[in-house]
Short mmCIF file of N, CA and C in Angstrom, two decimals:
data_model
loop_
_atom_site.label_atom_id
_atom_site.label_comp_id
_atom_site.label_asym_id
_atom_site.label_seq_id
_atom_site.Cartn_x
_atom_site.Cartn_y
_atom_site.Cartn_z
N UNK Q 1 0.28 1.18 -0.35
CA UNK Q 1 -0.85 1.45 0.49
C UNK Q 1 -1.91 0.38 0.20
N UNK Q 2 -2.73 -0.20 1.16
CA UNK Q 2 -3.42 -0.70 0.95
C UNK Q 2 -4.69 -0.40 1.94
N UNK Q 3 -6.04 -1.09 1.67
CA UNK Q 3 -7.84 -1.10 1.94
C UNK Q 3 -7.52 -1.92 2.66
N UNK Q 4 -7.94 -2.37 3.50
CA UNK Q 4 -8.79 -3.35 3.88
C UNK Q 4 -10.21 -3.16 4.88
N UNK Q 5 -11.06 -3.73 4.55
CA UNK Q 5 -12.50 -3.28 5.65
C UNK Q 5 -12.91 -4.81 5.69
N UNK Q 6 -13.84 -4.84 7.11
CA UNK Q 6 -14.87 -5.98 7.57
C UNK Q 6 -14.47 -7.00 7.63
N UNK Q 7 -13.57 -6.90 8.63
CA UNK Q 7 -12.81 -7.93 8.84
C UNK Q 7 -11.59 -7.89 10.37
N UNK Q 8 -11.08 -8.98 10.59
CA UNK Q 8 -9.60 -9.02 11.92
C UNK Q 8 -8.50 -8.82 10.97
N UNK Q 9 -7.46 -8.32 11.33
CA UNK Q 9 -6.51 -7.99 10.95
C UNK Q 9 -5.37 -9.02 12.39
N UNK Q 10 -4.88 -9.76 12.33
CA UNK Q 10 -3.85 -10.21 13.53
C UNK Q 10 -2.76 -10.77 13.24
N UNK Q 11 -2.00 -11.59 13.75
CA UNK Q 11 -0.65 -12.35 13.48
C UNK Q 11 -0.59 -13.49 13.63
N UNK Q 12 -0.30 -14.54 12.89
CA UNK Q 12 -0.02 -15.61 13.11
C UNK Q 12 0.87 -16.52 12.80
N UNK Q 13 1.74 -16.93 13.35
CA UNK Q 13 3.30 -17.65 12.88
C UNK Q 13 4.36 -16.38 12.28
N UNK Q 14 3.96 -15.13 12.84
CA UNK Q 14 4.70 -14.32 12.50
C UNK Q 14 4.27 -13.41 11.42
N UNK Q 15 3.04 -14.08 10.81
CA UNK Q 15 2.91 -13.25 9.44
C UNK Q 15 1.07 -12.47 9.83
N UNK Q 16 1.65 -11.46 9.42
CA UNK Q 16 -0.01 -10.63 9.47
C UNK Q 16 -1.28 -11.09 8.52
N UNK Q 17 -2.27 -11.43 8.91
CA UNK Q 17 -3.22 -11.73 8.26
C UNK Q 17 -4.71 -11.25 8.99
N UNK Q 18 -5.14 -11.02 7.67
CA UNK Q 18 -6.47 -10.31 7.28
C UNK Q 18 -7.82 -11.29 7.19
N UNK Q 19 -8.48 -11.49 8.06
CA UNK Q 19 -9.51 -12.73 7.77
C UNK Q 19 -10.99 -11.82 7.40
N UNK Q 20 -11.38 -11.65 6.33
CA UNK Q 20 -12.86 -11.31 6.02
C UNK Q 20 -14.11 -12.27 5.97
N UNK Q 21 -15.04 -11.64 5.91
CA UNK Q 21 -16.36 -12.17 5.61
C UNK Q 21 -17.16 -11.82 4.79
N UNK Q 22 -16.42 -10.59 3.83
CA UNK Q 22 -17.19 -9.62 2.48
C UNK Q 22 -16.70 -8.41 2.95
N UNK Q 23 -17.27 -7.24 2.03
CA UNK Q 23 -16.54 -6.09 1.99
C UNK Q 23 -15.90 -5.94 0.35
N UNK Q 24 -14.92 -5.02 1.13
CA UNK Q 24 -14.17 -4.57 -0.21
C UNK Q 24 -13.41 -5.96 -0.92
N UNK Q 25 -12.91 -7.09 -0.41
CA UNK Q 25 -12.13 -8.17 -0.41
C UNK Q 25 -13.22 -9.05 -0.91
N UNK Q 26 -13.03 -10.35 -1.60
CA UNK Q 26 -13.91 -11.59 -1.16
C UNK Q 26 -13.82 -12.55 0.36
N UNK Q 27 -14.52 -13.03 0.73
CA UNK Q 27 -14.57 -13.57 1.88
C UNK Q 27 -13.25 -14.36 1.36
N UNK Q 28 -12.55 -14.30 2.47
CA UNK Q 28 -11.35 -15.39 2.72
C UNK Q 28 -10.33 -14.89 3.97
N UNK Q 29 -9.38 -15.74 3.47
CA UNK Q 29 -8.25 -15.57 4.69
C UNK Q 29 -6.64 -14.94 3.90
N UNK Q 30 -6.36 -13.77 4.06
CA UNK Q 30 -5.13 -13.50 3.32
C UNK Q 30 -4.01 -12.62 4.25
N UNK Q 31 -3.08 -13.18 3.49
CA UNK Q 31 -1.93 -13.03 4.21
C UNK Q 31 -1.33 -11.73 3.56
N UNK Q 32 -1.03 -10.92 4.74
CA UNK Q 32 -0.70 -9.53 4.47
C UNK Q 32 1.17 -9.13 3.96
N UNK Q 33 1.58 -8.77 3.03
CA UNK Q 33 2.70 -8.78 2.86
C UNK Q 33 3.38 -7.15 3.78
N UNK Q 34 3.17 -7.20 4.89
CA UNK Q 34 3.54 -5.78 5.35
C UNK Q 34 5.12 -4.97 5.50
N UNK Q 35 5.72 -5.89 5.04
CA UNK Q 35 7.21 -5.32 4.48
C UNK Q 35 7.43 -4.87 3.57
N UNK Q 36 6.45 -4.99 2.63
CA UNK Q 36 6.34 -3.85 1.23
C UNK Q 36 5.33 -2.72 1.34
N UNK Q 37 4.84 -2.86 2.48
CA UNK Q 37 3.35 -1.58 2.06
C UNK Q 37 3.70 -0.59 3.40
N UNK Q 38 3.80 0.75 2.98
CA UNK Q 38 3.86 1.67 3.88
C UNK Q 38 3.06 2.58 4.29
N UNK Q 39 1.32 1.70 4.52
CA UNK Q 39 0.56 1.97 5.10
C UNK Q 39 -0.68 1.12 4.57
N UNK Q 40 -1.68 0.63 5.83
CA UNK Q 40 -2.65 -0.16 5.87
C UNK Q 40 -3.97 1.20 6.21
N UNK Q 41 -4.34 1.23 5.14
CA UNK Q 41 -5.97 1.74 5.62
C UNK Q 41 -7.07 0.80 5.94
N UNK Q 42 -7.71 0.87 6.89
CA UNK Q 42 -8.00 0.24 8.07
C UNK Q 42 -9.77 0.94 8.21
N UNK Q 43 -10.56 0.03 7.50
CA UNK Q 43 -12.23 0.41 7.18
C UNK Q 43 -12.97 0.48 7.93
N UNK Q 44 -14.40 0.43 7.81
CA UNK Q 44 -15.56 0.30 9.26
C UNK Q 44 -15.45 -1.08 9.32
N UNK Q 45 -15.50 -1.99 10.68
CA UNK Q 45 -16.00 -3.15 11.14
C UNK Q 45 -14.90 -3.99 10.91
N UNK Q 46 -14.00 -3.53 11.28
CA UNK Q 46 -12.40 -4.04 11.29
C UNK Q 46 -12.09 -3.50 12.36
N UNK Q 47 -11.30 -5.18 13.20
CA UNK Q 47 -10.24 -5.36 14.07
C UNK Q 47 -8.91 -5.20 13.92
N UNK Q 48 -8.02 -4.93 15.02
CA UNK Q 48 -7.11 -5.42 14.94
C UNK Q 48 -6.43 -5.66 15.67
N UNK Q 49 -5.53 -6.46 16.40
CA UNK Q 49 -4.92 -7.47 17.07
C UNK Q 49 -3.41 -6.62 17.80
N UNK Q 50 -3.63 -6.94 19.14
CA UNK Q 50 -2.23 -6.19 19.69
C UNK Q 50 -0.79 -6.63 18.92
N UNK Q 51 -0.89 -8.29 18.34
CA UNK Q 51 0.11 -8.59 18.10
C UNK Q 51 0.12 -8.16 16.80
N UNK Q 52 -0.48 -7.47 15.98
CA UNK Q 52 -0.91 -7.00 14.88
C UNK Q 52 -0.08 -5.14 14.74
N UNK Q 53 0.13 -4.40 15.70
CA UNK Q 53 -0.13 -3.07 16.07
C UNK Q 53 1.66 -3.48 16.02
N UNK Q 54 1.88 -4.19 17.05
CA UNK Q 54 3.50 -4.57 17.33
C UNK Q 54 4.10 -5.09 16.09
N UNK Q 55 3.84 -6.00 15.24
CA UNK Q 55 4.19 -5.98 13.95
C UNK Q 55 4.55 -4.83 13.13
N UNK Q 56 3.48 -4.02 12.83
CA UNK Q 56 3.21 -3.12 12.04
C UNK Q 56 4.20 -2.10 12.44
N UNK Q 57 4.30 -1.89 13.90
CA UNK Q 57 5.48 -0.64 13.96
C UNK Q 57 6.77 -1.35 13.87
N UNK Q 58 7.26 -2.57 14.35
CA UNK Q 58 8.50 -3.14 14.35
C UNK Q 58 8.86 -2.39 12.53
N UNK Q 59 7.87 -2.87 12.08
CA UNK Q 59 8.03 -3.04 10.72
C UNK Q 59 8.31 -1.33 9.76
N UNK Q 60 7.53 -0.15 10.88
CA UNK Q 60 7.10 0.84 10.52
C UNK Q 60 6.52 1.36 9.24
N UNK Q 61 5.03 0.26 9.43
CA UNK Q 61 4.09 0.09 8.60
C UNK Q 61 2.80 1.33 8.95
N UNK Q 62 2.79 2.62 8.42
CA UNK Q 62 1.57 3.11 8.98
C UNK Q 62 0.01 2.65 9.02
N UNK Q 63 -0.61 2.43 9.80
CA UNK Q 63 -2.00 1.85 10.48
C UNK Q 63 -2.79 3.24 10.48
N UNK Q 64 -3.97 3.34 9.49
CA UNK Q 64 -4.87 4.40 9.55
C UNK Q 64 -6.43 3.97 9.79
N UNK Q 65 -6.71 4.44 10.71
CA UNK Q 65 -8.52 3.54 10.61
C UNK Q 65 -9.00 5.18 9.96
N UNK Q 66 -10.02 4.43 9.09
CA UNK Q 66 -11.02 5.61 7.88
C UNK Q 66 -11.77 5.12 7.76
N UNK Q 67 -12.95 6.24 7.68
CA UNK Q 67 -14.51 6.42 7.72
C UNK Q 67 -14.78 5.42 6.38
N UNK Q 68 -16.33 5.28 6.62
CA UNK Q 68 -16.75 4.85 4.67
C UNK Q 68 -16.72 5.25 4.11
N UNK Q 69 -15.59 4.36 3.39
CA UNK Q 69 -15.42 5.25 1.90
C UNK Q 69 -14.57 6.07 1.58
N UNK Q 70 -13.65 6.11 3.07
CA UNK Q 70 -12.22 6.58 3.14
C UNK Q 70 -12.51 8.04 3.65
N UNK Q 71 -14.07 8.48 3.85
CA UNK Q 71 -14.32 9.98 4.29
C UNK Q 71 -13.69 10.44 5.69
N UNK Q 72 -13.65 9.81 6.53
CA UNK Q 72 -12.61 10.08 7.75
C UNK Q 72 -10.92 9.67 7.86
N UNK Q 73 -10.44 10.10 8.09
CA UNK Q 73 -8.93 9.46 8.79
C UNK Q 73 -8.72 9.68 9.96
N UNK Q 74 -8.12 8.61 10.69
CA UNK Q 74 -7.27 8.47 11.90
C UNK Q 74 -6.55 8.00 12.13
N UNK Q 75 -5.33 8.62 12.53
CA UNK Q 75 -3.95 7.92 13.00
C UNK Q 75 -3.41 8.35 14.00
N UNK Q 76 -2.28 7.86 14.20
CA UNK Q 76 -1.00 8.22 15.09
C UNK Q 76 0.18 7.80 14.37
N UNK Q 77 1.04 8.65 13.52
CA UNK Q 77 1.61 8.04 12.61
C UNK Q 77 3.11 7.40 13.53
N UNK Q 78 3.53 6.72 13.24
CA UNK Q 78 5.21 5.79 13.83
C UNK Q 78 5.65 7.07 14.03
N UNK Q 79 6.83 6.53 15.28
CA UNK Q 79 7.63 8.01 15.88
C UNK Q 79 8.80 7.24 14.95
N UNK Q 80 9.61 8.34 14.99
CA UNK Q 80 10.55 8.09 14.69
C UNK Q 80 11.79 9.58 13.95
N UNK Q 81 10.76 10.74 13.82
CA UNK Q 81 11.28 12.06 13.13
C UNK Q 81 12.68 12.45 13.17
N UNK Q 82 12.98 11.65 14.04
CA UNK Q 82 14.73 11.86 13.84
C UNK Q 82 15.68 10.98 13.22
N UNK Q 83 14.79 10.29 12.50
CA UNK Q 83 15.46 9.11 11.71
C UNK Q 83 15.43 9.54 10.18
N UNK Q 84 16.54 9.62 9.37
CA UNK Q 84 16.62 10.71 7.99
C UNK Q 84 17.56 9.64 6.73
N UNK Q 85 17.47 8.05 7.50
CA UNK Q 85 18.03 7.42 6.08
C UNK Q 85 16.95 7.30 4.72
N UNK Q 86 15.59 7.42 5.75
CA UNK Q 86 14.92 6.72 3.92
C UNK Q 86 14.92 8.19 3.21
N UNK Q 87 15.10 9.35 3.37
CA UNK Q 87 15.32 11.10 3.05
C UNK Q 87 16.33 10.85 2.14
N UNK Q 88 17.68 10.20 3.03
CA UNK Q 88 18.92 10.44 2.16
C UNK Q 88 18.97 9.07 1.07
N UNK Q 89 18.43 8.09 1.40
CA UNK Q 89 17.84 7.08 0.10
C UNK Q 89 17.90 7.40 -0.57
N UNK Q 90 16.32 8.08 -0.69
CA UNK Q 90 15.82 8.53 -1.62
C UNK Q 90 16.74 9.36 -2.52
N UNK Q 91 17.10 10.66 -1.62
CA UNK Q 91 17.77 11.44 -2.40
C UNK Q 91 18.84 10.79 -3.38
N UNK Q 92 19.69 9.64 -2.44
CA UNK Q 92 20.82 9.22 -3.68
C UNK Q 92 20.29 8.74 -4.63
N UNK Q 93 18.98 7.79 -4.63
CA UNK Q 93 18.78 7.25 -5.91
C UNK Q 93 18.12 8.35 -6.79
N UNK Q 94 17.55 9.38 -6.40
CA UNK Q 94 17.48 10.23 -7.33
C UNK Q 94 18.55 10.83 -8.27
N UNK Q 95 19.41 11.30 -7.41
CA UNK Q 95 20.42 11.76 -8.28
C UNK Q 95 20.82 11.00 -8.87
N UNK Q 96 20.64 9.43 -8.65
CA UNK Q 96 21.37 8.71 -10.05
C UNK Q 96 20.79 8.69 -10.83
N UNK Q 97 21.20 8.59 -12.18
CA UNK Q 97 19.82 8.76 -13.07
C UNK Q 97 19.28 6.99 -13.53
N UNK Q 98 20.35 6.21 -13.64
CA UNK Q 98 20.66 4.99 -13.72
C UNK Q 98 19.25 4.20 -12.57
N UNK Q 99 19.95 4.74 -11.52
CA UNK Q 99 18.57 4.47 -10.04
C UNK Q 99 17.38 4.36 -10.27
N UNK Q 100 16.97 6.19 -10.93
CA UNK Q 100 16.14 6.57 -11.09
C UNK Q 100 15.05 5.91 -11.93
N UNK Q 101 16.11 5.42 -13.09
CA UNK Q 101 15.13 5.09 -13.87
C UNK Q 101 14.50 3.33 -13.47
N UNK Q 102 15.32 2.75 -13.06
CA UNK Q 102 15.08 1.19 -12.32
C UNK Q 102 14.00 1.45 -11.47
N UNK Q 103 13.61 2.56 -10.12
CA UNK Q 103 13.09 2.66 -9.47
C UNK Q 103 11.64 2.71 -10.31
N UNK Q 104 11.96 3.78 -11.06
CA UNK Q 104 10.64 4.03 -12.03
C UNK Q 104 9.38 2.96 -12.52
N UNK Q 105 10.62 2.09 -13.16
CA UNK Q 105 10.36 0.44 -14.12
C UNK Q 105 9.37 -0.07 -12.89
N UNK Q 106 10.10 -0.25 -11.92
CA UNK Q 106 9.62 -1.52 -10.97
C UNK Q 106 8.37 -0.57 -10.52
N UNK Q 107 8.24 0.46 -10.32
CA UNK Q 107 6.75 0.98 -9.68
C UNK Q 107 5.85 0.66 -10.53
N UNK Q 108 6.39 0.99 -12.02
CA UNK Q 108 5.18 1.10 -13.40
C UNK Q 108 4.94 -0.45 -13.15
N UNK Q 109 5.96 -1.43 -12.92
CA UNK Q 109 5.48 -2.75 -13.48
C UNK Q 109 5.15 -3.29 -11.85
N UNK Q 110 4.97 -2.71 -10.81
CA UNK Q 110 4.07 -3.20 -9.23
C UNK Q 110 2.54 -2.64 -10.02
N UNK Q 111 2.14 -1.73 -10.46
CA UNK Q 111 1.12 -0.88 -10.43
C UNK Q 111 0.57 -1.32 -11.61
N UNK Q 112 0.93 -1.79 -12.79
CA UNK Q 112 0.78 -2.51 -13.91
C UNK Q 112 0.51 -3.80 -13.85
N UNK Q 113 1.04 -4.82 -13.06
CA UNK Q 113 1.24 -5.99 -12.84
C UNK Q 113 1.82 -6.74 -13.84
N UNK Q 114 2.76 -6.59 -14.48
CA UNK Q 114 3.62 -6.96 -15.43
C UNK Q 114 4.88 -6.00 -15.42
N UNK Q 115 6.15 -6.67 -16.22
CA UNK Q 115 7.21 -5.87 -16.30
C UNK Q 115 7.38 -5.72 -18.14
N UNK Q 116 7.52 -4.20 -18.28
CA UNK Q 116 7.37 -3.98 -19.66
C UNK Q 116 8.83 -3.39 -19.49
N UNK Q 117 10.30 -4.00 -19.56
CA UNK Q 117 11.62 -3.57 -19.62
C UNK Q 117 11.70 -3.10 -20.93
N UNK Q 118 11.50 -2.97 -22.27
CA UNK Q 118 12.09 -2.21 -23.52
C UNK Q 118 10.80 -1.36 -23.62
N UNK Q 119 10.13 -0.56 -22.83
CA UNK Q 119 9.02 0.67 -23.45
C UNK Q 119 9.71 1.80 -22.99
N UNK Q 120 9.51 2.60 -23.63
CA UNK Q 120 10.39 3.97 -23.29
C UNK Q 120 9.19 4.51 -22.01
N UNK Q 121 9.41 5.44 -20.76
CA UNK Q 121 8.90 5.54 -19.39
C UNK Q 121 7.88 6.46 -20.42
N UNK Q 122 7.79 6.85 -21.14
CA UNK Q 122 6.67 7.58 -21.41
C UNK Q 122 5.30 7.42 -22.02
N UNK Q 123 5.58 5.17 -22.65
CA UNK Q 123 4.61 4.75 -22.88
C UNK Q 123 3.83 4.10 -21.71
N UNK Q 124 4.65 3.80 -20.95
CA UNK Q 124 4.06 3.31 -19.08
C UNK Q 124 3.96 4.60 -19.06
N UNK Q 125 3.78 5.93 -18.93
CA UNK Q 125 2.86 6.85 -18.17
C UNK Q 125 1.56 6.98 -19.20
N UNK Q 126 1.26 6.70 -20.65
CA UNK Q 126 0.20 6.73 -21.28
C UNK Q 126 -0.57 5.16 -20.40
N UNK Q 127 -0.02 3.94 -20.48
CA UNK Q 127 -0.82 2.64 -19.93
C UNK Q 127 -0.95 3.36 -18.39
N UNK Q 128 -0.32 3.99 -17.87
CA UNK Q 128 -1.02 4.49 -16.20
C UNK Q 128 -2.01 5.20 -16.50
N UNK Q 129 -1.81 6.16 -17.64
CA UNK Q 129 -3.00 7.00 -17.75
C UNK Q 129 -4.24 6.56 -17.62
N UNK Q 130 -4.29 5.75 -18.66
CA UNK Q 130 -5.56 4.80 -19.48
C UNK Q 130 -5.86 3.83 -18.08
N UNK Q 131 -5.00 3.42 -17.43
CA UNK Q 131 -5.51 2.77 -16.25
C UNK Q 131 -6.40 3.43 -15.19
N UNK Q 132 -5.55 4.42 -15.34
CA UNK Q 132 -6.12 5.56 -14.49
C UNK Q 132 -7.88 6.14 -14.66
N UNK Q 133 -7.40 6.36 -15.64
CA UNK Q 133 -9.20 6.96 -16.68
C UNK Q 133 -10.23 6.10 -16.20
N UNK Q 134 -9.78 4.88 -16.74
CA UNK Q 134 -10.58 3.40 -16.13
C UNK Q 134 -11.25 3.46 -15.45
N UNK Q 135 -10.01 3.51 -14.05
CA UNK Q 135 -10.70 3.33 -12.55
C UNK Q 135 -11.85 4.73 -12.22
N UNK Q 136 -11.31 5.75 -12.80
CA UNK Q 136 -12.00 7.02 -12.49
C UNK Q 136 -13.29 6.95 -13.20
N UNK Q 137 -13.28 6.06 -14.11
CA UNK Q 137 -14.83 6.31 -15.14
C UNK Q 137 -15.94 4.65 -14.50
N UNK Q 138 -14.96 3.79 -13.68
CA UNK Q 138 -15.65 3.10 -13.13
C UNK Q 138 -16.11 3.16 -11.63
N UNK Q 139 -15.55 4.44 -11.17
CA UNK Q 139 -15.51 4.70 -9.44
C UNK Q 139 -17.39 5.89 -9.57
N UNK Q 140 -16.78 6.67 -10.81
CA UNK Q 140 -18.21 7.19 -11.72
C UNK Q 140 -19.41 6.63 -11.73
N UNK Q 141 -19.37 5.53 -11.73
CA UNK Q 141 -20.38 4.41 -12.54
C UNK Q 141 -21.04 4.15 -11.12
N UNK Q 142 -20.62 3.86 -9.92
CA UNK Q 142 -21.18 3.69 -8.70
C UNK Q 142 -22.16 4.47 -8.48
#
């Protein structure tokens, strides 16, 4: 999932990009990786681009526009309810336990930004914790 506010959201050479002017982002121009994120929250004073909308569902990327500060939501989420592979995915890699635990690694080390392969999963849920605390004692501080 990802923010973005105050800013165009459109396509160009195929790839989605985000052009700001301040906000939650620093001013710049960035290129949206929308084949990994399964949903764009979408701020006050943000565009976005027809060829942008067509991307995003090809891709079946959910597009939410939200209030400041994330106090509203709005969507129309991708059709698709009769489609049940990412269900049964999921389910197989759960039952593997082998899966399970790979799947695990790579979230702790997307969300971590490093890969910690020899910690047992229960010292990555203490470093999520403490990450966690962090953000919550600095979201506080506002």
């Amino acid at each position: 999932m990802l923010w973005l506010d105050r800013g165009a959201l459109t396509v160009e050479d195929g790839c989605l990009r985000f052009v700001t002017a301040g906000g939650s982002l620093q001013t710049g121009d960035y290129q949206i990786p929308h084949q990994a994120i399964s949903a764009i929250l979408l701020g006050p004073g943000s565009t976005v681009s027809h060829d942008a909308l067509r991307l995003l569902a090809r891709h079946g990327t959910l597009l939410c526009a939200v209030g400041q500060d994330g106090v509203r939501l709005y969507t129309a989420p991708p059709l698709g309810p009769d489609r049940s592979d990412i269900a049964r995915r999921q389910a197989s890699i759960w039952a593997d336990k082998e899966a399970r635990l790979q799947i695990a690694r790579r979230m702790y080390a997307w969300r971590l930004g490093r890969i910690l392969p020899h910690r047992e999963l229960s010292v990555l849920r203490g470093i999520e914790g403490a990450r966690v605390k962090e953000s919550y004692r600095l979201v506080a501080e506002r």
